């Protein structure tokens, strides 16, 4: 509280028989500090208003801001989207896209697939084997 408010409160609480303070103790308004006091009174902040904020600005909750910026896990929604799809791309088109995205360096190339060798069939039939067996071993 300021000194002037205290003084006024004391004046109200004073006994009715007592007069004002003697003139020597009373401070005059003509003193050198009057301009500074008036300036301080004028610039005293109002309790209901904060001048540091911009007009119309709403104070945001830190918790709400954290929830807004927190990472969201989209895995469940993405899995549902992928599982709903029945369309399967053509194998040739898939290979073509993968080939276009591959670099030209040898490390980017997929390993060469060795051609599967077919098991060589025999030229001889079972009958030829039996015939050979009869001739070689002498069995009928």
CSV table of C-alpha atoms in Angstrom, one decimal:
chain,number,residue,atom,x,y,z
A,1,UNK,CA,0.0,0.0,0.0
A,2,UNK,CA,1.2,3.5,-0.7
A,3,UNK,CA,1.9,6.1,2.0
A,4,UNK,CA,-1.0,8.3,1.0
A,5,UNK,CA,-3.5,5.4,1.5
A,6,UNK,CA,-2.0,4.6,4.9
A,7,UNK,CA,-2.3,8.3,5.9
A,8,UNK,CA,-5.9,8.5,4.8
A,9,UNK,CA,-6.7,5.3,6.8
A,10,UNK,CA,-5.0,6.7,9.9
A,11,UNK,CA,-7.0,9.9,9.5
A,12,UNK,CA,-10.2,7.9,9.5
A,13,UNK,CA,-9.2,5.9,12.5
A,14,UNK,CA,-8.0,9.0,14.5
A,15,UNK,CA,-9.9,10.0,17.7
A,16,UNK,CA,-12.4,12.8,17.0
A,17,UNK,CA,-10.8,15.1,19.6
A,18,UNK,CA,-7.4,15.1,18.1
A,19,UNK,CA,-6.6,17.5,15.3
A,20,UNK,CA,-4.3,17.2,12.4
A,21,UNK,CA,-0.6,16.8,12.9
A,22,UNK,CA,1.5,19.9,13.6
A,23,UNK,CA,2.6,21.7,10.5
A,24,UNK,CA,6.2,20.8,11.0
A,25,UNK,CA,5.5,17.1,10.7
A,26,UNK,CA,3.1,17.4,7.8
A,27,UNK,CA,4.8,17.1,4.5
A,28,UNK,CA,3.9,19.7,1.9
A,29,UNK,CA,2.9,18.9,-1.6
A,30,UNK,CA,5.4,21.4,-2.9
A,31,UNK,CA,8.4,19.3,-2.1
A,32,UNK,CA,10.9,18.2,-4.8
A,33,UNK,CA,9.6,14.6,-4.7
A,34,UNK,CA,6.1,15.4,-5.8
A,35,UNK,CA,6.7,15.0,-9.5
A,36,UNK,CA,8.3,11.6,-9.0
A,37,UNK,CA,5.5,10.4,-6.7
A,38,UNK,CA,2.9,11.5,-9.2
A,39,UNK,CA,4.7,9.6,-12.0
A,40,UNK,CA,4.9,6.5,-9.8
A,41,UNK,CA,1.2,6.7,-9.0
A,42,UNK,CA,0.4,7.1,-12.7
A,43,UNK,CA,2.5,4.2,-13.8
A,44,UNK,CA,1.3,1.8,-11.1
A,45,UNK,CA,0.1,-1.3,-12.8
A,46,UNK,CA,-3.6,-2.2,-12.7
A,47,UNK,CA,-4.1,-5.5,-10.9
A,48,UNK,CA,-6.5,-7.0,-13.5
A,49,UNK,CA,-4.5,-6.3,-16.6
A,50,UNK,CA,-1.1,-7.6,-17.8
A,51,UNK,CA,0.4,-5.2,-20.3
A,52,UNK,CA,3.0,-7.6,-21.4
A,53,UNK,CA,0.5,-9.7,-23.3
A,54,UNK,CA,-0.9,-8.9,-26.7
A,55,UNK,CA,-4.5,-7.9,-26.9
A,56,UNK,CA,-6.7,-10.9,-27.6
A,57,UNK,CA,-4.0,-13.5,-26.9
A,58,UNK,CA,-5.1,-16.6,-25.1
A,59,UNK,CA,-2.7,-18.3,-22.8
A,60,UNK,CA,-2.2,-21.9,-23.9
A,61,UNK,CA,-1.9,-24.8,-21.6
A,62,UNK,CA,1.5,-26.5,-21.6
A,63,UNK,CA,-0.1,-29.9,-21.4
A,64,UNK,CA,-2.2,-29.3,-24.4
A,65,UNK,CA,0.8,-28.1,-26.4
A,66,UNK,CA,2.7,-31.2,-25.4
A,67,UNK,CA,-0.1,-33.5,-26.5
A,68,UNK,CA,-0.3,-31.6,-29.8
A,69,UNK,CA,3.4,-32.1,-30.6
A,70,UNK,CA,3.7,-35.6,-29.2
A,71,UNK,CA,4.4,-38.3,-31.8
A,72,UNK,CA,1.4,-40.2,-32.8
A,73,UNK,CA,1.6,-43.9,-33.6
A,74,UNK,CA,-0.2,-44.6,-36.9
A,75,UNK,CA,0.7,-48.3,-37.0
A,76,UNK,CA,-2.8,-49.6,-36.3
A,77,UNK,CA,-4.5,-47.4,-38.9
A,78,UNK,CA,-1.8,-48.2,-41.5
A,79,UNK,CA,-2.1,-52.0,-40.9
A,80,UNK,CA,-5.9,-51.8,-41.3
A,81,UNK,CA,-5.5,-49.9,-44.5
A,82,UNK,CA,-3.0,-52.4,-45.9
A,83,UNK,CA,-5.0,-55.4,-44.9
A,84,UNK,CA,-8.2,-54.1,-46.5
A,85,UNK,CA,-6.5,-53.9,-49.9
A,86,UNK,CA,-7.0,-56.9,-52.1
A,87,UNK,CA,-5.1,-55.6,-55.1
A,88,UNK,CA,-1.7,-57.3,-55.6
A,89,UNK,CA,0.7,-55.7,-58.1
A,90,UNK,CA,1.9,-57.7,-61.1
A,91,UNK,CA,5.3,-59.4,-60.4
A,92,UNK,CA,6.8,-58.1,-63.6
A,93,UNK,CA,5.8,-54.5,-62.8
A,94,UNK,CA,7.2,-54.9,-59.3
A,95,UNK,CA,10.5,-56.1,-60.7
A,96,UNK,CA,10.6,-53.2,-63.1
A,97,UNK,CA,10.1,-50.6,-60.4
A,98,UNK,CA,12.8,-52.2,-58.2
A,99,UNK,CA,15.2,-52.2,-61.2
A,100,UNK,CA,14.6,-48.5,-61.8
A,101,UNK,CA,15.3,-47.7,-58.2
A,102,UNK,CA,18.5,-49.7,-58.0
A,103,UNK,CA,21.8,-47.9,-58.5
A,104,UNK,CA,24.4,-48.7,-61.1
A,105,UNK,CA,27.1,-49.8,-58.6
A,106,UNK,CA,27.8,-53.4,-58.2
A,107,UNK,CA,26.9,-53.3,-54.5
A,108,UNK,CA,23.4,-52.2,-55.5
A,109,UNK,CA,22.8,-55.1,-57.9
A,110,UNK,CA,21.1,-58.2,-56.6
A,111,UNK,CA,23.1,-61.4,-56.6
A,112,UNK,CA,22.9,-63.3,-59.9
A,113,UNK,CA,20.7,-66.3,-59.6
A,114,UNK,CA,22.3,-69.4,-60.9
A,115,UNK,CA,20.3,-71.3,-63.4
A,116,UNK,CA,18.9,-74.5,-61.9
A,117,UNK,CA,20.4,-77.5,-63.6
A,118,UNK,CA,17.8,-80.1,-64.6
A,119,UNK,CA,18.8,-83.5,-63.4
A,120,UNK,CA,20.2,-85.3,-66.4
A,121,UNK,CA,18.1,-88.2,-67.5
A,122,UNK,CA,19.7,-91.4,-68.7
A,123,UNK,CA,19.8,-92.2,-72.3
A,124,UNK,CA,19.3,-95.8,-71.5
A,125,UNK,CA,16.0,-97.4,-70.5
A,126,UNK,CA,15.4,-100.2,-68.1
A,127,UNK,CA,15.2,-102.7,-70.9
A,128,UNK,CA,18.7,-101.7,-72.1
A,129,UNK,CA,20.0,-102.2,-68.6
A,130,UNK,CA,18.5,-105.7,-68.3
A,131,UNK,CA,19.9,-106.6,-71.8
A,132,UNK,CA,23.4,-105.4,-70.7
A,133,UNK,CA,23.1,-107.3,-67.5
A,134,UNK,CA,22.3,-110.5,-69.3
A,135,UNK,CA,25.2,-110.1,-71.8
A,136,UNK,CA,27.8,-109.1,-69.2
A,137,UNK,CA,26.9,-111.3,-66.3
A,138,UNK,CA,25.5,-114.2,-68.3
A,139,UNK,CA,22.2,-114.3,-66.5
A,140,UNK,CA,19.0,-115.1,-68.3
